[in-house]
Coordinates of C-alpha atoms and ligand atoms in Angstrom, one line a residue:
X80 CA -24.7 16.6 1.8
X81 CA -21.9 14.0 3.6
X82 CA -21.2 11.6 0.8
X83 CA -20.6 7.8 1.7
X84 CA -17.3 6.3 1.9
X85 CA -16.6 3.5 -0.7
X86 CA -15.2 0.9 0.4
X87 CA -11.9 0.5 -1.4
X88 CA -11.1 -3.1 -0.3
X89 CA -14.2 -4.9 -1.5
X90 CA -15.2 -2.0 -3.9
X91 CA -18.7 -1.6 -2.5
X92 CA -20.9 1.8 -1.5
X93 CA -20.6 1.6 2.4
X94 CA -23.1 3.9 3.0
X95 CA -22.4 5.9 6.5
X96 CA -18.9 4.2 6.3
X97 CA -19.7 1.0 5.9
X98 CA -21.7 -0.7 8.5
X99 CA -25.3 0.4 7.6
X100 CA -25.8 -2.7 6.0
X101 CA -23.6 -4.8 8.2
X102 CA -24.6 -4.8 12.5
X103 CA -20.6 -5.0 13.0
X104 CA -19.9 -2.4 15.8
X105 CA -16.3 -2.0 13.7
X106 CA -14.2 0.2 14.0
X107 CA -12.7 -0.2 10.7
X108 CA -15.9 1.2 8.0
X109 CA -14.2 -0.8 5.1
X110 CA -13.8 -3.8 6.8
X111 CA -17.6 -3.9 7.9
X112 CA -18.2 -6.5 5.4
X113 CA -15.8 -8.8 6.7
X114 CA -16.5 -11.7 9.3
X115 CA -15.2 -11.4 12.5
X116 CA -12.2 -13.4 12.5
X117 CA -10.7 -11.7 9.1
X118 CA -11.4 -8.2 10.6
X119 CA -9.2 -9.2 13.4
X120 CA -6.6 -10.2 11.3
X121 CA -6.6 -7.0 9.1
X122 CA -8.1 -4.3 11.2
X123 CA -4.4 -3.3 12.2
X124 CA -1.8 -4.3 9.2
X125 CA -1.6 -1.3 7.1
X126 CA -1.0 -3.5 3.9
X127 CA -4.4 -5.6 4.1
X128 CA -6.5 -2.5 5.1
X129 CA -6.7 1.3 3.4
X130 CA -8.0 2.5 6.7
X131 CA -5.1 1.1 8.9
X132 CA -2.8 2.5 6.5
X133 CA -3.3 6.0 8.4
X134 CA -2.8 4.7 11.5
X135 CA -0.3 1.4 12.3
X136 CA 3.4 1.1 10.6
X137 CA 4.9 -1.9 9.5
X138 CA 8.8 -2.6 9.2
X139 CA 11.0 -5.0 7.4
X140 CA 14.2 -6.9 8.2
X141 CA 16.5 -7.6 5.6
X142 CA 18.0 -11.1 6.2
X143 CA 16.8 -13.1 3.1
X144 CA 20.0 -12.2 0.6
X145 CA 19.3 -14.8 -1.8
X146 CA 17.0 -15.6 -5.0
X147 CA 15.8 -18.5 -6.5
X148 CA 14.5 -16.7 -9.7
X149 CA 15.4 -14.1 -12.3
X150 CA 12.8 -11.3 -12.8
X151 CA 13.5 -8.9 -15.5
X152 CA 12.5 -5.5 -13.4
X153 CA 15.7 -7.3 -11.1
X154 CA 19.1 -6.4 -10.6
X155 CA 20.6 -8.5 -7.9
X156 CA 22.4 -5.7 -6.5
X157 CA 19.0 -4.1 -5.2
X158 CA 16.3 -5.5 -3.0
X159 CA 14.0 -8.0 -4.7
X160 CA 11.7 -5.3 -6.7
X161 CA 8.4 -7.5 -6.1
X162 CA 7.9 -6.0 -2.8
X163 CA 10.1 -2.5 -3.3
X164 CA 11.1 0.0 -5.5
X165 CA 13.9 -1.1 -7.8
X166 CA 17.2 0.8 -6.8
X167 CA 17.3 1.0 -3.5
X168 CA 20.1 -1.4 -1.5
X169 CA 19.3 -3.1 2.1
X170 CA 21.9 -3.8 4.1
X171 CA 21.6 -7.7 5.2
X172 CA 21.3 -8.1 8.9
X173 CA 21.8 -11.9 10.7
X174 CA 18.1 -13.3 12.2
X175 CA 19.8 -12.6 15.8
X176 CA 20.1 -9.0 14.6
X177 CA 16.7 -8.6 13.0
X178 CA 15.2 -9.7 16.2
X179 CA 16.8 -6.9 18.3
X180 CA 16.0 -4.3 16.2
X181 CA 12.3 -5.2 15.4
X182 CA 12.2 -5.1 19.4
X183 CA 14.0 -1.8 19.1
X184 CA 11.6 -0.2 16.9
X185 CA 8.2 -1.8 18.6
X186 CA 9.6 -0.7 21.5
X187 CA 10.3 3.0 20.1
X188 CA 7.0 2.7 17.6
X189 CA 4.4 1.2 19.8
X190 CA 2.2 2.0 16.4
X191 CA 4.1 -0.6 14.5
X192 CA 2.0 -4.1 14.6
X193 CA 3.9 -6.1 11.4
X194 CA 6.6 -7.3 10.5
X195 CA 7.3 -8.6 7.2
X196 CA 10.4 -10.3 5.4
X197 CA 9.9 -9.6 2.0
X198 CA 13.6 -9.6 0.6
X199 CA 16.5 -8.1 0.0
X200 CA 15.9 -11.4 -2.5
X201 CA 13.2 -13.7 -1.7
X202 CA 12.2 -14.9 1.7
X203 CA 11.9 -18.5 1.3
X204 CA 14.8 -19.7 -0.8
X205 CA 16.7 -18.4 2.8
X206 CA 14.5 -20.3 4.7
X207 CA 17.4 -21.2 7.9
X208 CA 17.5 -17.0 7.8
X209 CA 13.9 -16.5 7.6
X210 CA 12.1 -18.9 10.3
X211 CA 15.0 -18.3 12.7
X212 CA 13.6 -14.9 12.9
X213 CA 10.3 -15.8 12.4
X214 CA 10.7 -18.3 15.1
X215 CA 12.2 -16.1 17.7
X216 CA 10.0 -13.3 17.3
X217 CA 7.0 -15.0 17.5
X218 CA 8.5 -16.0 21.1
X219 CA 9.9 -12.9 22.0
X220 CA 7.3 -10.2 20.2
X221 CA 4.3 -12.3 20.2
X222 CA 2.4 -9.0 20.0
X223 CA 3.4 -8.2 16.6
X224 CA 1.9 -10.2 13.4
X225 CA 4.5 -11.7 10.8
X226 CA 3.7 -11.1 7.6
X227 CA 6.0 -12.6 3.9
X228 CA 6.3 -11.9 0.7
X229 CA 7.3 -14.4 -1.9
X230 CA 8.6 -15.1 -5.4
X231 CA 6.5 -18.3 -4.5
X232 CA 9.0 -20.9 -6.4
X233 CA 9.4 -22.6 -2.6
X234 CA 6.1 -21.9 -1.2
X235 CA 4.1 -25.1 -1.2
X236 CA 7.6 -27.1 0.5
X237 CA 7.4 -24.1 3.4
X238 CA 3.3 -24.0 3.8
X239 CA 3.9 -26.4 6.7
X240 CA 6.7 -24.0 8.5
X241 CA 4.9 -21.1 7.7
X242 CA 1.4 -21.9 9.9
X243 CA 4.2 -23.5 12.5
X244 CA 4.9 -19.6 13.2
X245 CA 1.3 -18.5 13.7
X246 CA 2.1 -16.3 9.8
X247 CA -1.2 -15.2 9.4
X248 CA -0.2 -12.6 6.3
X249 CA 1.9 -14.0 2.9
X250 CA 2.2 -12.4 -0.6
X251 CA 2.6 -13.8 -3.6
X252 CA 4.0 -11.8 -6.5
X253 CA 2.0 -13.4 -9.7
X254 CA 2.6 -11.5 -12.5
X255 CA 0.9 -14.4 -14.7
X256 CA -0.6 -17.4 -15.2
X257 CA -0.1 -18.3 -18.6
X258 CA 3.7 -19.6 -19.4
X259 CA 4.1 -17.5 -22.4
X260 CA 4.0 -14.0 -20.5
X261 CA 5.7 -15.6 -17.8
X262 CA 8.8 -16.1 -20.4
X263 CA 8.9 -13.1 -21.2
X264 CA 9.1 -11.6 -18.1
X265 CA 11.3 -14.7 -16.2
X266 CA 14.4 -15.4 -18.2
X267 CA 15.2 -18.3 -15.8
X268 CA 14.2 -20.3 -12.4
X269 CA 16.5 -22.5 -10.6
X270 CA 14.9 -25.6 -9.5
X271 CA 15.7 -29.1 -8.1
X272 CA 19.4 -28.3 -8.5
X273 CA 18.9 -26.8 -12.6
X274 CA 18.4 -23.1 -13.8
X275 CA 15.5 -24.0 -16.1
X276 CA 15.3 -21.3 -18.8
X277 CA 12.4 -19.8 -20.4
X278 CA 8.9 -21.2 -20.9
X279 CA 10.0 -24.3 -19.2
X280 CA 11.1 -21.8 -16.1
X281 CA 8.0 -19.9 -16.3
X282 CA 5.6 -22.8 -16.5
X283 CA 7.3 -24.4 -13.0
X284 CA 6.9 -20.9 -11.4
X285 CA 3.5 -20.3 -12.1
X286 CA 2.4 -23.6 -10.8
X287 CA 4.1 -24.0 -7.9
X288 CA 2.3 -20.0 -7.2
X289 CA -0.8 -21.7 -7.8
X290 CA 0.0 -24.5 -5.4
X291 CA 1.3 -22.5 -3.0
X292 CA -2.2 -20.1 -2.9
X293 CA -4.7 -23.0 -2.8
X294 CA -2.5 -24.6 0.4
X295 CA -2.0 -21.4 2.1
X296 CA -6.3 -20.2 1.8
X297 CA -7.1 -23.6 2.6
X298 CA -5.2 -23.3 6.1
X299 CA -6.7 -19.7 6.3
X300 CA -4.0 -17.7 5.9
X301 CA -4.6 -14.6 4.4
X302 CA -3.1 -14.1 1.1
X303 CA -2.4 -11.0 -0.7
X304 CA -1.3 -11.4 -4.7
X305 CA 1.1 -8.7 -5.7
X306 CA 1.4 -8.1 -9.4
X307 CA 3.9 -5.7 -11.8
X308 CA 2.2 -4.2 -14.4
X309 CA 4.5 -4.5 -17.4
X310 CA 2.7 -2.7 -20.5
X311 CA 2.6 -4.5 -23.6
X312 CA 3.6 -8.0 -21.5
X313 CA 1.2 -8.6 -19.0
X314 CA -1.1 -5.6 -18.9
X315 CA -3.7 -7.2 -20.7
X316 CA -3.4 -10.7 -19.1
X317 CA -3.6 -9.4 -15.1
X318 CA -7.8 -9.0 -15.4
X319 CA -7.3 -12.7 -15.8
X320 CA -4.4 -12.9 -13.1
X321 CA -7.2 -11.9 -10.9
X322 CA -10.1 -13.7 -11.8
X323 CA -7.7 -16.7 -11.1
X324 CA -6.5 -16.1 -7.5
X325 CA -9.8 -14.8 -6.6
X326 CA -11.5 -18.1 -7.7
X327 CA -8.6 -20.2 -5.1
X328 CA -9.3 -17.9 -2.3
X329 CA -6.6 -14.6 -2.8
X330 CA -7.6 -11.6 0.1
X331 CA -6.6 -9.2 -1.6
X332 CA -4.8 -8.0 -5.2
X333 CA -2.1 -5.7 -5.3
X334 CA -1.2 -4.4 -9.1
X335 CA 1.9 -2.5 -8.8
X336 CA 3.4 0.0 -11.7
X337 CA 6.3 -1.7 -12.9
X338 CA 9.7 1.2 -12.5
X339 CA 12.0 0.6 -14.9
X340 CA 15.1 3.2 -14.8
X341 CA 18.2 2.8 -17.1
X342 CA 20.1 3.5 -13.7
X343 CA 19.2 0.9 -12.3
X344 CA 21.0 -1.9 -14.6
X345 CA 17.4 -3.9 -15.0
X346 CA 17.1 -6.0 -18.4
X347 CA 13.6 -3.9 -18.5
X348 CA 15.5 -0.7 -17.4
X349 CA 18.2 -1.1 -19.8
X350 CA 16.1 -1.9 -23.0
X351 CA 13.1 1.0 -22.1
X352 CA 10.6 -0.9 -21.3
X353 CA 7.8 1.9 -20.3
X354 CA 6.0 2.0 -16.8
X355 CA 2.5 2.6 -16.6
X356 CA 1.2 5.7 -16.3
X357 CA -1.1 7.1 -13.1
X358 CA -4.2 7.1 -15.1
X359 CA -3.0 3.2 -17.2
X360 CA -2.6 1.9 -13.5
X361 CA -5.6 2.9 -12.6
X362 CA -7.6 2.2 -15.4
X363 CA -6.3 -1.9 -14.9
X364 CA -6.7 -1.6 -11.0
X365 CA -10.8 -0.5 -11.8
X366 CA -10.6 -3.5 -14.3
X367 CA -9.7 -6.0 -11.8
X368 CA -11.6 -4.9 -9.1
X369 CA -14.9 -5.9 -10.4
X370 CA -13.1 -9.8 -9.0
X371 CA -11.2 -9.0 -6.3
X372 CA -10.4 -6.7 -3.4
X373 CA -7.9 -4.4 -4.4
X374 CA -4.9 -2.8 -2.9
X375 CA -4.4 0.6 -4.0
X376 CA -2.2 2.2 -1.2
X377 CA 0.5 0.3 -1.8
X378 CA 4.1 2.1 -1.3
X379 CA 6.8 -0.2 -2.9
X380 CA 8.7 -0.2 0.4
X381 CA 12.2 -1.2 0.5
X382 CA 13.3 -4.2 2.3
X383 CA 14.3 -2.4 5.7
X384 CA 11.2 -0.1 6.4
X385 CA 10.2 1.3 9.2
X386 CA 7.2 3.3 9.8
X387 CA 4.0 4.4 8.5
X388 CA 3.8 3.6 4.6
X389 CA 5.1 6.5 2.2
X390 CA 7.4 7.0 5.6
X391 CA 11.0 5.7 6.5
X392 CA 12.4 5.7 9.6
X393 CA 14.9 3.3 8.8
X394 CA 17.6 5.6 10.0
X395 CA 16.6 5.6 13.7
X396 CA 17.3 2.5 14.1
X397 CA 20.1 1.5 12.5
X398 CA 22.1 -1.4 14.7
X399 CA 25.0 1.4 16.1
X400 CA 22.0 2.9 17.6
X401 CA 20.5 -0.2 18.4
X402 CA 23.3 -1.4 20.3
X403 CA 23.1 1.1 22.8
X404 CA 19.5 0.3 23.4
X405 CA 17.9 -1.0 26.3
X406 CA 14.8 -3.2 26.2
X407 CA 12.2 -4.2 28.3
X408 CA 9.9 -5.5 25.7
X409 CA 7.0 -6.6 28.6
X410 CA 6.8 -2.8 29.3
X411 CA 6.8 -2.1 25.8
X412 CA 4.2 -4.5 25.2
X413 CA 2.4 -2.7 27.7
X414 CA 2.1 0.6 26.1
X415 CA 1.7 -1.1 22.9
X416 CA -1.6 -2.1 23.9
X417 CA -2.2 0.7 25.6
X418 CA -1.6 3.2 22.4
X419 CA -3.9 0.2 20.3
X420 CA -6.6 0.6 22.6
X421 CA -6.4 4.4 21.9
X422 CA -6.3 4.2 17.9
X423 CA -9.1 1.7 18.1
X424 CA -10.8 4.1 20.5
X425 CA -10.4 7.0 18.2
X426 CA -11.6 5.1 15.2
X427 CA -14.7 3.9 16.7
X428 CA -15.7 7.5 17.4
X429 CA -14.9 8.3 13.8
X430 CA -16.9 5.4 12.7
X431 CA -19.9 6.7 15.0
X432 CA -19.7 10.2 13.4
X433 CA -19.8 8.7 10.0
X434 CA -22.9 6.5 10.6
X435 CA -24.6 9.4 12.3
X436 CA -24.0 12.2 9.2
X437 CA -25.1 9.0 7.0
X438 CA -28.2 9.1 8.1
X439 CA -28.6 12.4 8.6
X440 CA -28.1 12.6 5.0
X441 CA -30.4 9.5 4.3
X442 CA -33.1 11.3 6.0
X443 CA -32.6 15.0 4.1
X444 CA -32.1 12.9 0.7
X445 CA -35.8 11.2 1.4
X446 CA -37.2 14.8 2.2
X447 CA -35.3 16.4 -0.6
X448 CA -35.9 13.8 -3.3
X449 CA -33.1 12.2 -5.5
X450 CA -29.9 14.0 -5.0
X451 CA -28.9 15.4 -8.5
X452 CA -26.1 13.2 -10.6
X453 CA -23.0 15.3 -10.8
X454 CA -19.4 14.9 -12.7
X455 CA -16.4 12.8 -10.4
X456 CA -13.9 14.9 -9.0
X457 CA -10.2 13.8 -8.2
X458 CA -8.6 15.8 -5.0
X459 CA -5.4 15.6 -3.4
X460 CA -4.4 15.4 0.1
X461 CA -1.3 15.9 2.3
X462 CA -0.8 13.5 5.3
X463 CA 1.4 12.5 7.9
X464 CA -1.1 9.8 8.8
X465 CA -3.9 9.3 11.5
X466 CA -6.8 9.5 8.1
X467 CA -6.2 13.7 8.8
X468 CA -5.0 16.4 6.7
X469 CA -2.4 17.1 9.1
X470 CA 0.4 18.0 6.5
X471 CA 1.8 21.5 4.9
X472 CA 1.7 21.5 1.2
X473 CA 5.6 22.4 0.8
X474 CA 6.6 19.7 3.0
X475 CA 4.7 16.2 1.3
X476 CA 6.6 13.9 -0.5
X477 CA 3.5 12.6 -1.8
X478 CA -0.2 13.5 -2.1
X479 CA -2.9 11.1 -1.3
X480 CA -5.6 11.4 -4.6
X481 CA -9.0 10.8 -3.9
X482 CA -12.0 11.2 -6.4
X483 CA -15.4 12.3 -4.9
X484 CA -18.5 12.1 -6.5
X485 CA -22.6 11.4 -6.1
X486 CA -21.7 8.0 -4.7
X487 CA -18.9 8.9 -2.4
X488 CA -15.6 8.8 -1.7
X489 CA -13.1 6.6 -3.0
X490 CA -9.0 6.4 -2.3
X491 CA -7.5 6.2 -6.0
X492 CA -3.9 6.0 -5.3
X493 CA -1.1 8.1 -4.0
X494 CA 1.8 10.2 -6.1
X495 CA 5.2 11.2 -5.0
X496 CA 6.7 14.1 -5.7
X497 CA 9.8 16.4 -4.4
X498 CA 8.5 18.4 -1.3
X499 CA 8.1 22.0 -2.7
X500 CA 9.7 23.9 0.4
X501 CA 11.7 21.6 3.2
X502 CA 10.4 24.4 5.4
X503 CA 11.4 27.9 5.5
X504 CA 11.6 30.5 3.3
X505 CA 14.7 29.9 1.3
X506 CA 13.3 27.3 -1.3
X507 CA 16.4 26.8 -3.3
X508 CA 15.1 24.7 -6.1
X509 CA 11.3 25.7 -5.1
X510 CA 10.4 26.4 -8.5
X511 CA 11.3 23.1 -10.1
X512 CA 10.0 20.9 -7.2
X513 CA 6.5 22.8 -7.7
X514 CA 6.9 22.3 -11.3
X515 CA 7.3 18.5 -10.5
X516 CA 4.2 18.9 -7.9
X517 CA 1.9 20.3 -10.7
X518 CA 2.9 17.6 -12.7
X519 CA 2.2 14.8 -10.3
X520 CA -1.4 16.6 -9.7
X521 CA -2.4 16.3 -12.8
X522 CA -6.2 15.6 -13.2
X523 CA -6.5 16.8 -9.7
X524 CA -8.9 19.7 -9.2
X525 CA -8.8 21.0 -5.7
X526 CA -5.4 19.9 -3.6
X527 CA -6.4 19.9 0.4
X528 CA -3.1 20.7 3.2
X529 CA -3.0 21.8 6.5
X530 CA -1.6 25.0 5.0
X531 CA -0.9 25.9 1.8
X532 CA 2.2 29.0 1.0
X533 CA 1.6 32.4 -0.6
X534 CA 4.2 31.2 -3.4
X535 CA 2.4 28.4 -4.8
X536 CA -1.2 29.7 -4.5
X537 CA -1.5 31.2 -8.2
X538 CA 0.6 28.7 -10.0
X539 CA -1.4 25.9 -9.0
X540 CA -4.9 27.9 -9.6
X541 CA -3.3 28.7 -13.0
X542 CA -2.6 24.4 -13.4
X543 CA -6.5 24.4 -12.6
X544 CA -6.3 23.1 -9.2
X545 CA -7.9 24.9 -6.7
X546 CA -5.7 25.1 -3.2
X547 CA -7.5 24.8 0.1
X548 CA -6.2 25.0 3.6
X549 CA -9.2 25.1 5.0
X550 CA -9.2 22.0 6.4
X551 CA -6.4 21.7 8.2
X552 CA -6.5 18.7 10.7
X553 CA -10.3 17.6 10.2
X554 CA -10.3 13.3 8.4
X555 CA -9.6 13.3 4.7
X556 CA -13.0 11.9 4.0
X557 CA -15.0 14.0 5.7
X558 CA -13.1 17.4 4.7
X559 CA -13.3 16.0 0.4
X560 CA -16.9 15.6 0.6
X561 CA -17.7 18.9 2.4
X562 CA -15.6 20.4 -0.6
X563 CA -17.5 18.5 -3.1
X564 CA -21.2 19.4 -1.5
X565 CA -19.4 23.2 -1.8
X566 CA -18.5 22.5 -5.4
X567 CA -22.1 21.5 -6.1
X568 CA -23.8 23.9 -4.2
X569 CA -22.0 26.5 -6.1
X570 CA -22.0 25.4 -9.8
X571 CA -18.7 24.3 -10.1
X572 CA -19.7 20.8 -10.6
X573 CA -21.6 22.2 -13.9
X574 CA -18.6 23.9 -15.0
X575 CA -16.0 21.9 -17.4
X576 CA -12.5 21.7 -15.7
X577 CA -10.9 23.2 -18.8
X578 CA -7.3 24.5 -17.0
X579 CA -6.7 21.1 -16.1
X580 CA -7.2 20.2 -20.1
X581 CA -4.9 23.0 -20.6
X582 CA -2.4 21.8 -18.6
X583 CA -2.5 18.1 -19.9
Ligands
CLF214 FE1 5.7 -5.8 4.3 FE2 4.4 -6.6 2.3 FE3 3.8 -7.6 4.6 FE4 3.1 -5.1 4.0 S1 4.7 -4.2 2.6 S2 5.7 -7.9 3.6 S3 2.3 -7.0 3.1 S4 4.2 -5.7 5.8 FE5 2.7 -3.2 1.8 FE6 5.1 -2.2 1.3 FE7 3.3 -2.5 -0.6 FE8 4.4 -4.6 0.4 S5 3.1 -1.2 1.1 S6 5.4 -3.0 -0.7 S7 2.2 -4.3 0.0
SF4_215 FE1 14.7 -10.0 -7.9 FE2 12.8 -10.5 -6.2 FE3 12.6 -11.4 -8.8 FE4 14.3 -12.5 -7.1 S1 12.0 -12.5 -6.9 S2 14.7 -11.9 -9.2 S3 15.0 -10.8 -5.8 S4 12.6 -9.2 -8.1

């Protein structure tokens, strides 16, 4: 039995990956539902779509120092946490600098198609920094999309210079729209010349978001809402977040666990406010997404990323090395299409072998009569990208989790972890890395890599979670629901997953 793949932007049963219902000849089976003109604007930017994810990278330049806002998950010293994890320190680059090295790395990473600005404080109270990059890129690059992401305290005053650059792609970071979370999570805005403190602060903030959405979907830019999930301040309150920005036109919602280290000097980090948990985020992500599209692949990615999500390759190019390059961007644009043309290529012959074991499927189901209701199962994958399991188990950094059951196969989220083994045999601090791996797999049943080690076989069978190598290379979908049918086929479905109780 080949299960369907749900659709994990709009949430719906694409059944033989998405276009059985839908005559869209995409490439892309979770964007089937879209019109034409969307598709185009999502099929490649790995933030608006799961599927692209796999495939395209974006980067970030880091030229937008400044803040107009105080968020309490915020330390100045960092980048701006609403579109990265807390902690981590950009170093600022001038636009003229930016624009090299995004040439530099879509010359080097024909696989890259966005850029975004999204900090190291907020894009658009440095608007001279940010359009003069903008600007010059759109000239220069005009192959690559421009994507921002926003406090949105300035938005509705930069709508106008924002469609000027062809920016098909902005988030918003809404965390509420009700003043009284707000003061609790925004100490202070500074507007029209005043820091306005509490309530007062909040209230501005959360209208001029509002603004700022309605202007931006009524020019038909594509908007993406990021929110922080702050339990015990707004976790309750982002189901309504949600219903809001759907009703004026959001894409797509991204609800984000809030980090909160004391390390990292936060007002949150320093006074213990907790983090969700896997299973608290995804509980609220499954709330929302009964009104909106959801985003659950999201990577908190620092302000000067480069690669695939979940990847950096930010060292590559850093401007010594960039210096030295030489660029002939028309060439580069070349083989940028060139190596499009060949994802796309490669995706539409996926998409065709998922329609055609659809209904192949359909047709044994109506021979075979109902197909029996079995339990969900959660399985984890390792990846280096392409939407195949093309990565040892001792070398992720983090493991995709998907949960399979009677009516598919659904993306859930990913977890991080420290790689078990770098590679080789001498594992220093193996044990306690695989320690931190069984942790992070909790819930997790069967864990799929391209190859799994002798070493950790029996611990993690012991954690209840079955290994399998068997799949090395073959598309994560496909390979969880052939494991699944397996699962049924041979009773395990009927059994209770008791290890994994025992290990909770
Ligand atoms: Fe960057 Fe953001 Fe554009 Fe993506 S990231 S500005 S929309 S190109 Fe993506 Fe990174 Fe999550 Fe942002 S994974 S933090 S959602
Ligand atoms: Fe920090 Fe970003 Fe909030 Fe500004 S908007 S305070 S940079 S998290």
């Amino acid at each position: 039995m080949d299960l369907p793949v749900i659709n994990s932007i709009s949430g719906e049963v694409a059944e033989g990956g998405g276009c059985a219902s839908h005559s869209c000849g995409s490439t892309d089976d979770q964007l089937g539902h879209l019109p034409e003109h969307i598709r185009a604007k999502v099929h490649n930017h790995p933030c608006y779509s799961e599927q692209a994810h796999h495939y395209f990278a974006r980067m970030h330049v880091a030229v937008a120092p400044a803040c107009n806002i105080q968020c309490h998950y915020c330390n100045r010293k960092y980048d701006c946490s609403n579109e990265s994890r807390p902690g981590v320190v950009s170093e600022v680059l001038t636009p003229e600098q930016a624009v090299k090295k995004v040439m530099a790395v879509a010359a080097n990473i024909p696989q890259m198609t966005v850029l975004g600005i999204a900090g190291p404080g907020d894009p658009l109270a440095n608007p001279e920094r940010t359009f003069a990059t903008f600007r010059e890129l759109s000239e220069k690059a005009p192959d690559i999309k421009l994507c921002v992401s926003t406090n949105g305290l300035a938005l509705p005053e930069s709508v106008e210079e924002l469609s000027k650059h062809n920016i098909d792609h902005v988030t918003i970071t809404i965390n509420c729209v009700d003043p009284d979370v707000g003061a609790q999570i925004y100490p202070w805005v500074f507007w029209k010349n005043k820091r306005i403190m509490g309530r007062e602060g909040a209230a501005i903030l959360i209208e001029q978001q509002q603004l700022g959405l309605e202007m931006l979907t009524e020019r038909g830019i594509l908007v993406k809402v990021n929110s922080v999930m702050i339990p015990g301040v707004n976790d309750k309150h982002l189901a309504e977040v949600s219903k809001v920005v759907k009703s004026k036109g959001a894409f797509l919602h991204n609800v984000m666990p809030l980090i909160a280290e004391p390390e990292h000097g936060t007002f949150y980090g320093l006074m213990g406010q907790p983090s969700p948990t896997p299973e608290e985020l995804q509980e609220l992500q499954d709330a929302c997404s009964g009104d909106m599209n959801m985003m659950r692949h999201c990577r908190q990615c620092r302000a000067d990323a480069v690669g695939l999500l979940g990847e950096d390759r930010g060292l590559e190019f850093t401007m010594d090395k960039i210096e030295d390059m030489e660029i002939d961007y028309p060439a580069a644009m070349v083989k940028r299409a060139e190596v499009h043309a060949q994802i796309a290529k490669e995706l539409e012959i996926k998409e065709q072998d998922r329609q055609f074991q659809a209904q192949a499927k359909a047709a044994l189901a109506a021979l075979q009569g109902d197909v029996p209701l079995a339990r969900p199962v959660l399985m984890a994958v390792s990846t280096k990208g392409g939407g195949v399991i093309n990565e040892h188990f001792g070398h992720a950094h983090e493991f995709l989790v998907y949960e399979a059951s009677p009516v598919g196969v659904r993306f859930i989220g990913h977890r991080k972890t420290t790689p078990y083994c770098e590679g080789g045999s001498s594992c220093g601090d193996g044990e306690s890395a695989l320690d931190e791996t069984l942790r992070v797999l909790k819930g997790c049943e069967v864990v799929l890599s391209a190859k799994i080690g002798f070493e950790p076989w029996a611990p993690l069978e012991a954690a209840g979670i079955q290994p399998n190598g068997e799949h090395a290379m073959e598309p994560i979908e496909e390979a969880i629901a052939a494991v699944y049918e397996e699962m049924r086929a041979t009773g395990k479905l009927d059994e209770k997953p008791e290890l994994q109780q025992k290990v909770a």
